[in-house]
């Protein structure tokens, strides 16, 4: 029996049963027939049939390299790849598809900014500003380039409830800061940061702002123009697309001024042994054969999310968050980390007397997939003084019934561990 059975098919005008039917993997069982309850969506999302079929169809019918050959297949593949760029740009309301660099994900996007934008501008004594809640992908690239230049990384603190101390972040925007970076949504706490306010403060001081949108783009409407940031990074596999896809949106004038980070085919204008000249953005930053099939799948994922409507996805996930939070609070000894007023459907928790990994292992035996560990956010774990948490992260295809299974499995695990 699927975990969605027993719950009404329609929630808040959102037909969850029909949506779930689009995801073949959600029907599978684990550990001798336990229905899978997949609550690890912040790690990666499951893929709807249309994405799987788009990738399959590409390899069956269209496979060719892009932007290189004049034959029909190559033109079709190029059109599909550039079509994905257009669809993604529209999805985040970028002013132009030419401002969107297609990358292997957020990690490649932040590294591109680190080496291509930041490194040439950093001088000894400069700094980069981030926060204590960031994923390592929004910390380590800045550290690597800061070390090379004698610059340093600063981090704004958090409130105990997991909200960013925005006043402190703004106070740290001092003249030696060459780049400010913030997550749109925390992958551990679910905190939604006030990016517009932060972007306005950065703009006033002439400091470019990079937003890590990995956990926002899959869960809410994102409009980079309205946000007012300068760089926006995101990853495709968390938005129902294939792994190895993602993007970096950057203002045209910033991209135009950035030297290449990777060299190779397709990013050049002319190559001579004495030296080379480079293509305009975004091609300048897309050396080598890209993940063509992956982006074809990601374009299908965008169409799927658009058909569900991001506003309705966000509303549905808020209902799930409220329900799951209330149910989890009934479990004795359970503490939720992160109770920001503006929060996405990510719930990190600890149970007194039980280690996060033991809990996750016992939950897994009941069919419930959650993540345990530091979630690639060591500084955040240090802030809370814990080595690890359990994290249940929801998607629009999850159900209240699945939250109930999580709670029942936690009660059972608690009896064994505490
Ligand atoms: N930032 C955040 C907030 C994330 O959640 C993740 C993925 N866990 C990343 C960055 C890195 O994304 P990717 O591994 O797809 O590059």
Tab-separated table of C-alpha atoms and ligand atoms in Angstrom:
chain	number	residue	atom	x	y	z
A	1	UNK	CA	0.000	0.000	0.000
A	2	UNK	CA	1.292	3.389	-0.910
A	3	UNK	CA	1.663	5.931	1.919
A	4	UNK	CA	-0.683	8.287	0.101
A	5	UNK	CA	-3.527	5.786	0.397
A	6	UNK	CA	-6.042	6.651	3.069
A	7	UNK	CA	-5.605	10.379	2.551
A	8	UNK	CA	-7.927	12.392	0.352
A	9	UNK	CA	-6.594	12.725	-3.187
A	10	UNK	CA	-6.985	16.468	-3.239
A	11	UNK	CA	-5.215	18.756	-0.804
A	12	UNK	CA	-5.833	22.480	-1.072
A	13	UNK	CA	-6.702	22.111	-4.743
A	14	UNK	CA	-3.496	20.106	-5.285
A	15	UNK	CA	-4.124	16.572	-6.507
A	16	UNK	CA	-1.334	14.788	-4.659
A	17	UNK	CA	-2.338	11.271	-5.737
A	18	UNK	CA	-2.215	12.282	-9.395
A	19	UNK	CA	1.083	14.073	-8.928
A	20	UNK	CA	2.595	11.067	-7.145
A	21	UNK	CA	1.520	8.805	-9.992
A	22	UNK	CA	3.933	10.742	-12.216
A	23	UNK	CA	6.910	9.599	-10.116
A	24	UNK	CA	7.609	5.900	-10.781
A	25	UNK	CA	10.103	5.608	-7.929
A	26	UNK	CA	7.583	6.680	-5.294
A	27	UNK	CA	5.713	3.415	-5.846
A	28	UNK	CA	8.612	1.243	-4.786
A	29	UNK	CA	9.138	-0.515	-1.509
A	30	UNK	CA	12.264	-1.057	0.587
A	31	UNK	CA	13.282	-3.536	3.288
A	32	UNK	CA	10.909	-6.402	2.555
A	33	UNK	CA	7.923	-4.539	1.266
A	34	UNK	CA	7.873	-1.356	3.359
A	35	UNK	CA	6.381	1.475	1.250
A	36	UNK	CA	9.074	4.061	0.601
A	37	UNK	CA	8.537	7.346	2.437
A	38	UNK	CA	10.997	9.627	0.697
A	39	UNK	CA	11.793	12.608	2.908
A	40	UNK	CA	15.259	13.419	1.596
A	41	UNK	CA	14.218	15.949	-1.007
A	42	UNK	CA	16.690	18.610	0.104
A	43	UNK	CA	19.383	16.108	-0.851
A	44	UNK	CA	17.917	15.289	-4.238
A	45	UNK	CA	14.387	15.157	-5.614
A	46	UNK	CA	12.758	12.236	-7.414
A	47	UNK	CA	12.135	12.470	-11.149
A	48	UNK	CA	8.771	12.510	-12.889
A	49	UNK	CA	8.111	10.284	-15.880
A	50	UNK	CA	8.345	13.239	-18.309
A	51	UNK	CA	11.956	13.908	-17.243
A	52	UNK	CA	12.973	10.259	-17.468
A	53	UNK	CA	11.306	9.978	-20.872
A	54	UNK	CA	12.857	13.192	-22.189
A	55	UNK	CA	16.357	11.901	-21.378
A	56	UNK	CA	15.528	8.494	-22.837
A	57	UNK	CA	14.062	10.024	-26.014
A	58	UNK	CA	17.091	12.261	-26.439
A	59	UNK	CA	19.464	9.305	-26.478
A	60	UNK	CA	17.160	7.213	-28.674
A	61	UNK	CA	16.303	9.867	-31.257
A	62	UNK	CA	18.381	13.010	-31.011
A	63	UNK	CA	21.817	12.251	-29.595
A	64	UNK	CA	24.535	14.468	-31.083
A	65	UNK	CA	26.996	17.034	-29.799
A	66	UNK	CA	25.948	20.667	-29.635
A	67	UNK	CA	27.136	23.764	-31.484
A	68	UNK	CA	29.743	21.942	-33.549
A	69	UNK	CA	28.371	20.264	-36.620
A	70	UNK	CA	26.037	21.377	-39.383
A	71	UNK	CA	24.152	18.090	-39.653
A	72	UNK	CA	20.495	17.839	-38.711
A	73	UNK	CA	20.986	15.898	-35.480
A	74	UNK	CA	23.515	18.370	-34.130
A	75	UNK	CA	21.180	21.236	-34.932
A	76	UNK	CA	18.330	19.483	-33.145
A	77	UNK	CA	20.515	18.777	-30.103
A	78	UNK	CA	21.699	22.398	-30.068
A	79	UNK	CA	18.124	23.656	-30.265
A	80	UNK	CA	17.142	21.428	-27.339
A	81	UNK	CA	20.122	22.515	-25.251
A	82	UNK	CA	19.554	26.208	-25.958
A	83	UNK	CA	15.843	25.649	-25.397
A	84	UNK	CA	16.678	24.451	-21.893
A	85	UNK	CA	18.642	27.644	-21.283
A	86	UNK	CA	15.663	29.715	-22.418
A	87	UNK	CA	13.226	27.719	-20.262
A	88	UNK	CA	15.438	28.017	-17.180
A	89	UNK	CA	16.011	31.727	-17.706
A	90	UNK	CA	12.259	32.283	-17.968
A	91	UNK	CA	11.680	30.110	-14.886
A	92	UNK	CA	13.782	32.428	-12.702
A	93	UNK	CA	12.713	35.532	-14.657
A	94	UNK	CA	16.225	36.346	-15.851
A	95	UNK	CA	16.259	39.350	-18.206
A	96	UNK	CA	18.021	37.307	-20.887
A	97	UNK	CA	18.931	33.661	-21.521
A	98	UNK	CA	22.405	34.942	-22.433
A	99	UNK	CA	22.905	35.817	-18.756
A	100	UNK	CA	22.464	32.181	-17.743
A	101	UNK	CA	25.567	29.980	-17.652
A	102	UNK	CA	24.640	26.302	-17.620
A	103	UNK	CA	26.730	24.467	-15.033
A	104	UNK	CA	26.851	21.048	-13.410
A	105	UNK	CA	25.075	22.496	-10.380
A	106	UNK	CA	25.421	25.053	-7.623
A	107	UNK	CA	28.906	23.905	-6.666
A	108	UNK	CA	30.212	24.620	-10.151
A	109	UNK	CA	28.354	27.932	-10.164
A	110	UNK	CA	29.910	29.188	-6.917
A	111	UNK	CA	33.356	27.987	-8.006
A	112	UNK	CA	32.926	29.820	-11.299
A	113	UNK	CA	32.200	33.053	-9.433
A	114	UNK	CA	35.089	32.395	-7.038
A	115	UNK	CA	37.723	31.885	-9.736
A	116	UNK	CA	36.401	34.012	-12.555
A	117	UNK	CA	34.839	36.963	-10.738
A	118	UNK	CA	36.432	37.116	-7.312
A	119	UNK	CA	40.023	35.945	-7.689
A	120	UNK	CA	41.054	38.667	-10.173
A	121	UNK	CA	39.529	41.363	-7.919
A	122	UNK	CA	40.701	40.266	-4.484
A	123	UNK	CA	43.582	42.002	-2.775
A	124	UNK	CA	45.278	41.419	0.579
A	125	UNK	CA	43.044	42.697	3.368
A	126	UNK	CA	39.838	42.254	1.359
A	127	UNK	CA	37.059	40.010	2.569
A	128	UNK	CA	34.043	38.001	1.480
A	129	UNK	CA	30.908	37.957	3.599
A	130	UNK	CA	28.759	34.891	4.103
A	131	UNK	CA	26.599	33.513	6.928
A	132	UNK	CA	26.835	30.749	9.504
A	133	UNK	CA	24.027	28.769	7.880
A	134	UNK	CA	25.623	28.147	4.483
A	135	UNK	CA	26.241	24.899	2.648
A	136	UNK	CA	29.960	24.217	2.139
A	137	UNK	CA	29.471	25.083	-1.556
A	138	UNK	CA	28.865	28.656	-0.407
A	139	UNK	CA	31.861	28.705	1.972
A	140	UNK	CA	34.809	26.657	0.714
A	141	UNK	CA	35.215	28.238	-2.770
A	142	UNK	CA	35.494	31.674	-1.109
A	143	UNK	CA	38.041	30.351	1.384
A	144	UNK	CA	40.152	28.854	-1.385
A	145	UNK	CA	40.450	32.114	-3.296
A	146	UNK	CA	40.787	34.229	-0.137
A	147	UNK	CA	43.768	32.114	0.925
A	148	UNK	CA	45.477	32.780	-2.398
A	149	UNK	CA	45.133	36.542	-2.003
A	150	UNK	CA	45.597	37.123	1.721
A	151	UNK	CA	41.912	37.969	2.048
A	152	UNK	CA	39.485	36.508	4.595
A	153	UNK	CA	35.998	35.107	4.891
A	154	UNK	CA	33.591	36.659	7.413
A	155	UNK	CA	30.281	35.138	8.493
A	156	UNK	CA	27.211	36.811	9.968
A	157	UNK	CA	25.678	35.097	12.996
A	158	UNK	CA	22.222	33.641	13.474
A	159	UNK	CA	19.485	33.884	16.039
A	160	UNK	CA	18.884	30.748	18.092
A	161	UNK	CA	15.743	30.068	16.013
A	162	UNK	CA	17.836	29.849	12.852
A	163	UNK	CA	17.034	33.270	11.421
A	164	UNK	CA	19.882	35.301	10.010
A	165	UNK	CA	20.868	38.360	12.020
A	166	UNK	CA	20.226	40.639	9.104
A	167	UNK	CA	21.374	43.739	10.992
A	168	UNK	CA	24.709	42.073	11.656
A	169	UNK	CA	25.017	40.954	8.034
A	170	UNK	CA	24.411	44.530	6.896
A	171	UNK	CA	26.829	45.942	9.493
A	172	UNK	CA	29.510	43.578	8.150
A	173	UNK	CA	29.134	45.021	4.626
A	174	UNK	CA	32.217	47.182	5.094
A	175	UNK	CA	34.255	48.682	2.215
A	176	UNK	CA	36.812	45.837	2.032
A	177	UNK	CA	34.019	43.303	1.258
A	178	UNK	CA	34.307	42.320	-2.417
A	179	UNK	CA	31.415	39.847	-2.494
A	180	UNK	CA	28.508	38.992	-0.200
A	181	UNK	CA	26.904	35.534	-0.280
A	182	UNK	CA	23.747	34.156	1.253
A	183	UNK	CA	21.491	31.140	0.882
A	184	UNK	CA	17.994	31.944	-0.311
A	185	UNK	CA	16.797	28.966	1.763
A	186	UNK	CA	18.888	27.022	4.290
A	187	UNK	CA	19.241	23.331	3.439
A	188	UNK	CA	19.339	22.437	7.155
A	189	UNK	CA	16.967	24.847	8.885
A	190	UNK	CA	14.582	25.725	6.086
A	191	UNK	CA	15.072	29.418	6.941
A	192	UNK	CA	14.043	31.659	4.047
A	193	UNK	CA	16.362	34.644	4.103
A	194	UNK	CA	15.134	38.173	3.290
A	195	UNK	CA	17.116	38.373	0.076
A	196	UNK	CA	15.449	41.542	-1.217
A	197	UNK	CA	16.384	43.464	1.920
A	198	UNK	CA	19.922	42.085	1.857
A	199	UNK	CA	20.293	42.839	-1.866
A	200	UNK	CA	19.132	46.425	-1.344
A	201	UNK	CA	21.730	46.903	1.420
A	202	UNK	CA	24.472	45.420	-0.789
A	203	UNK	CA	23.493	47.573	-3.750
A	204	UNK	CA	23.612	50.712	-1.609
A	205	UNK	CA	27.231	49.886	-0.762
A	206	UNK	CA	28.217	48.736	-4.254
A	207	UNK	CA	28.907	45.174	-3.082
A	208	UNK	CA	27.745	42.378	-5.403
A	209	UNK	CA	25.500	39.736	-3.841
A	210	UNK	CA	25.507	36.039	-4.712
A	211	UNK	CA	22.442	34.045	-3.706
A	212	UNK	CA	22.582	30.267	-3.353
A	213	UNK	CA	19.157	29.291	-4.637
A	214	UNK	CA	19.621	25.501	-4.452
A	215	UNK	CA	16.796	25.047	-1.965
A	216	UNK	CA	14.577	27.843	-3.241
A	217	UNK	CA	14.142	27.238	-6.975
A	218	UNK	CA	12.470	23.825	-6.439
A	219	UNK	CA	10.021	25.112	-3.841
A	220	UNK	CA	8.846	28.658	-4.563
A	221	UNK	CA	8.546	31.136	-7.419
A	222	UNK	CA	11.954	32.767	-7.919
A	223	UNK	CA	12.331	36.088	-9.684
A	224	UNK	CA	15.959	37.188	-9.855
A	225	UNK	CA	14.965	40.637	-11.110
A	226	UNK	CA	12.665	41.242	-8.166
A	227	UNK	CA	15.260	39.908	-5.711
A	228	UNK	CA	17.801	42.462	-6.906
A	229	UNK	CA	20.829	40.204	-6.448
A	230	UNK	CA	23.800	40.015	-8.822
A	231	UNK	CA	24.506	36.272	-9.024
A	232	UNK	CA	21.983	33.472	-8.478
A	233	UNK	CA	23.148	29.841	-8.343
A	234	UNK	CA	20.929	26.772	-8.491
A	235	UNK	CA	21.069	23.061	-9.069
A	236	UNK	CA	18.866	20.932	-11.345
A	237	UNK	CA	18.640	17.643	-9.471
A	238	UNK	CA	16.774	19.188	-6.530
A	239	UNK	CA	14.115	20.531	-8.923
A	240	UNK	CA	13.183	17.114	-10.353
A	241	UNK	CA	15.828	17.320	-13.077
A	242	UNK	CA	18.833	15.061	-13.724
A	243	UNK	CA	22.007	15.216	-11.675
A	244	UNK	CA	24.906	17.203	-13.126
A	245	UNK	CA	22.739	20.137	-14.204
A	246	UNK	CA	22.236	23.635	-12.850
A	247	UNK	CA	23.016	27.214	-13.540
A	248	UNK	CA	24.477	30.535	-12.655
A	249	UNK	CA	22.518	33.638	-13.515
A	250	UNK	CA	24.612	36.806	-13.401
A	251	UNK	CA	24.071	40.355	-14.540
A	252	UNK	CA	25.263	40.824	-18.100
A	253	UNK	CA	27.843	43.471	-17.187
A	254	UNK	CA	29.412	41.221	-14.549
A	255	UNK	CA	29.641	38.227	-16.900
A	256	UNK	CA	31.048	40.421	-19.664
A	257	UNK	CA	33.921	41.407	-17.386
A	258	UNK	CA	34.794	37.898	-16.189
A	259	UNK	CA	37.699	35.954	-17.704
A	260	UNK	CA	37.193	32.243	-18.424
A	261	UNK	CA	37.586	29.766	-15.577
A	262	UNK	CA	37.875	26.591	-17.703
A	263	UNK	CA	39.507	26.478	-21.085
A	264	UNK	CA	38.714	24.133	-23.953
A	265	UNK	CA	36.422	23.674	-26.900
A	266	UNK	CA	33.454	25.920	-27.631
A	267	UNK	CA	34.471	28.763	-25.322
A	268	UNK	CA	36.838	30.459	-27.741
A	269	UNK	CA	36.694	32.955	-30.583
A	270	UNK	CA	40.123	32.204	-32.004
A	271	UNK	CA	42.966	30.033	-30.800
A	272	UNK	CA	46.566	30.580	-31.826
A	273	UNK	CA	49.550	29.003	-30.205
A	274	UNK	CA	50.593	32.498	-29.067
A	275	UNK	CA	47.275	33.087	-27.328
A	276	UNK	CA	43.491	32.857	-27.602
A	277	UNK	CA	40.485	35.123	-27.620
A	278	UNK	CA	37.240	34.059	-26.049
A	279	UNK	CA	33.578	33.771	-26.902
A	280	UNK	CA	30.990	36.042	-25.339
A	281	UNK	CA	29.123	34.818	-22.253
A	282	UNK	CA	27.601	32.396	-21.589
A	283	UNK	CA	29.638	30.208	-24.020
A	284	UNK	CA	32.862	31.637	-22.519
A	285	UNK	CA	32.128	29.684	-19.349
A	286	UNK	CA	30.922	26.439	-20.914
A	287	UNK	CA	34.097	24.745	-22.141
A	288	UNK	CA	33.788	21.184	-23.369
A	289	UNK	CA	30.808	18.976	-24.116
A	290	UNK	CA	28.039	19.787	-21.671
A	291	UNK	CA	25.487	17.465	-20.059
A	292	UNK	CA	23.170	17.778	-23.065
A	293	UNK	CA	20.760	14.995	-22.127
A	294	UNK	CA	20.694	16.281	-18.566
A	295	UNK	CA	19.573	19.724	-19.685
A	296	UNK	CA	16.957	18.212	-21.983
A	297	UNK	CA	15.630	16.458	-18.875
A	298	UNK	CA	15.868	19.643	-16.832
A	299	UNK	CA	13.811	21.525	-19.426
A	300	UNK	CA	11.140	18.833	-19.018
A	301	UNK	CA	11.347	19.273	-15.226
A	302	UNK	CA	10.806	23.023	-15.601
A	303	UNK	CA	7.737	22.409	-17.775
A	304	UNK	CA	6.442	19.939	-15.181
A	305	UNK	CA	6.937	22.368	-12.271
A	306	UNK	CA	5.332	25.166	-14.301
A	307	UNK	CA	2.333	22.950	-15.024
A	308	UNK	CA	1.890	22.457	-11.263
A	309	UNK	CA	2.461	26.192	-10.628
A	310	UNK	CA	5.237	27.233	-8.245
A	311	UNK	CA	2.855	29.326	-6.163
A	312	UNK	CA	0.661	26.283	-5.528
A	313	UNK	CA	3.704	24.103	-4.857
A	314	UNK	CA	4.872	26.604	-2.227
A	315	UNK	CA	1.420	26.752	-0.633
A	316	UNK	CA	1.075	22.950	-0.576
A	317	UNK	CA	4.513	22.524	1.012
A	318	UNK	CA	3.640	25.084	3.709
A	319	UNK	CA	0.607	22.986	4.633
A	320	UNK	CA	2.830	19.916	4.845
A	321	UNK	CA	5.418	21.799	6.912
A	322	UNK	CA	2.816	22.942	9.423
A	323	UNK	CA	1.303	19.484	9.700
A	324	UNK	CA	4.638	17.650	10.032
A	325	UNK	CA	5.984	20.193	12.544
A	326	UNK	CA	2.931	19.805	14.784
A	327	UNK	CA	3.069	16.011	14.585
A	328	UNK	CA	6.824	15.867	15.289
A	329	UNK	CA	6.399	18.087	18.329
A	330	UNK	CA	4.229	15.345	19.856
A	331	UNK	CA	7.242	12.993	19.998
A	332	UNK	CA	8.750	13.060	23.508
A	333	UNK	CA	12.307	14.432	23.671
A	334	UNK	CA	12.256	15.683	20.068
A	335	UNK	CA	13.775	19.100	19.409
A	336	UNK	CA	13.443	20.902	16.099
A	337	UNK	CA	16.373	23.090	15.045
A	338	UNK	CA	15.151	26.079	13.098
A	339	UNK	CA	11.839	27.788	13.661
A	340	UNK	CA	12.223	30.866	11.485
A	341	UNK	CA	9.036	32.819	10.845
A	342	UNK	CA	9.600	32.346	7.141
A	343	UNK	CA	10.529	28.730	6.631
A	344	UNK	CA	10.527	26.108	3.842
A	345	UNK	CA	9.532	22.460	4.372
A	346	UNK	CA	12.855	21.294	5.793
A	347	UNK	CA	12.807	20.006	9.372
A	348	UNK	CA	16.032	19.261	11.222
A	349	UNK	CA	15.568	17.525	14.526
A	350	UNK	CA	17.278	15.734	17.361
A	351	UNK	CA	15.858	13.252	19.848
A	352	UNK	CA	17.287	13.432	23.336
A	353	UNK	CA	19.442	10.396	24.094
A	354	UNK	CA	19.602	9.142	20.494
A	355	UNK	CA	22.304	9.744	17.897
A	356	UNK	CA	21.072	11.149	14.587
A	357	UNK	CA	22.663	8.318	12.575
A	358	UNK	CA	21.076	5.627	14.772
A	359	UNK	CA	17.711	7.312	14.396
A	360	UNK	CA	18.050	7.569	10.616
A	361	UNK	CA	19.072	3.899	10.428
A	362	UNK	CA	16.009	2.789	12.378
A	363	UNK	CA	13.754	5.083	10.336
A	364	UNK	CA	15.167	3.537	7.185
A	365	UNK	CA	14.138	0.081	8.401
A	366	UNK	CA	10.564	1.415	8.493
A	367	UNK	CA	10.903	2.649	4.912
A	368	UNK	CA	11.477	6.294	5.862
A	369	UNK	CA	14.373	7.966	4.039
A	370	UNK	CA	15.748	10.980	5.920
A	371	UNK	CA	19.261	12.355	5.969
A	372	UNK	CA	21.421	12.362	9.059
A	373	UNK	CA	24.750	14.104	9.434
A	374	UNK	CA	26.160	17.594	9.152
A	375	UNK	CA	24.382	18.294	5.827
A	376	UNK	CA	27.537	19.927	4.421
A	377	UNK	CA	27.072	22.738	6.932
A	378	UNK	CA	29.810	22.326	9.562
A	379	UNK	CA	29.728	25.976	10.723
A	380	UNK	CA	25.997	25.645	11.385
A	381	UNK	CA	26.525	22.455	13.408
A	382	UNK	CA	29.214	24.321	15.368
A	383	UNK	CA	26.749	27.160	15.985
A	384	UNK	CA	24.266	24.713	17.528
A	385	UNK	CA	27.013	22.689	19.238
A	386	UNK	CA	25.875	19.397	17.706
A	387	UNK	CA	27.756	16.987	15.432
A	388	UNK	CA	24.735	16.017	13.373
A	389	UNK	CA	20.971	16.268	12.996
A	390	UNK	CA	18.266	14.219	11.343
A	391	UNK	CA	16.565	16.077	8.526
A	392	UNK	CA	13.181	15.375	7.005
A	393	UNK	CA	12.768	17.448	3.855
A	394	UNK	CA	9.452	17.493	2.038
A	395	UNK	CA	8.387	17.972	-1.529
A	396	UNK	CA	4.987	18.730	-3.062
A	397	UNK	CA	4.558	14.986	-3.719
A	398	UNK	CA	4.761	14.070	-0.044
A	399	UNK	CA	1.642	13.544	2.041
A	400	UNK	CA	0.377	14.041	5.563
A	401	UNK	CA	0.147	10.229	5.750
A	402	UNK	CA	3.899	10.069	5.163
A	403	UNK	CA	4.497	12.543	7.981
A	404	UNK	CA	2.431	10.192	10.155
A	405	UNK	CA	4.627	7.244	9.128
A	406	UNK	CA	7.706	9.301	10.071
A	407	UNK	CA	6.259	10.078	13.494
A	408	UNK	CA	5.249	6.454	14.146
A	409	UNK	CA	8.716	5.265	13.083
A	410	UNK	CA	10.330	7.838	15.384
A	411	UNK	CA	8.269	6.681	18.348
A	412	UNK	CA	9.306	3.092	17.639
A	413	UNK	CA	12.985	4.051	17.235
A	414	UNK	CA	12.888	6.037	20.460
A	415	UNK	CA	11.758	2.991	22.388
A	416	UNK	CA	14.799	1.081	21.129
A	417	UNK	CA	17.352	3.855	21.567
A	418	UNK	CA	16.356	5.922	24.579
B	1	LIG	N1	23.792	24.859	-1.550
B	1	LIG	C1	22.783	24.308	-0.893
B	1	LIG	C2	21.948	25.163	0.027
B	1	LIG	C3	22.501	22.951	-1.044
B	1	LIG	O1	21.490	22.394	-0.380
B	1	LIG	C4	23.300	22.176	-1.929
B	1	LIG	C5	23.038	20.700	-2.115
B	1	LIG	N2	22.887	19.988	-0.931
B	1	LIG	C6	24.335	22.807	-2.605
B	1	LIG	C7	24.559	24.146	-2.385
B	1	LIG	C8	25.223	22.058	-3.552
B	1	LIG	O2	24.514	21.629	-4.678
B	1	LIG	P1	25.198	20.666	-5.731
B	1	LIG	O3	25.820	19.547	-4.934
B	1	LIG	O4	24.061	20.195	-6.565
B	1	LIG	O5	26.198	21.445	-6.479
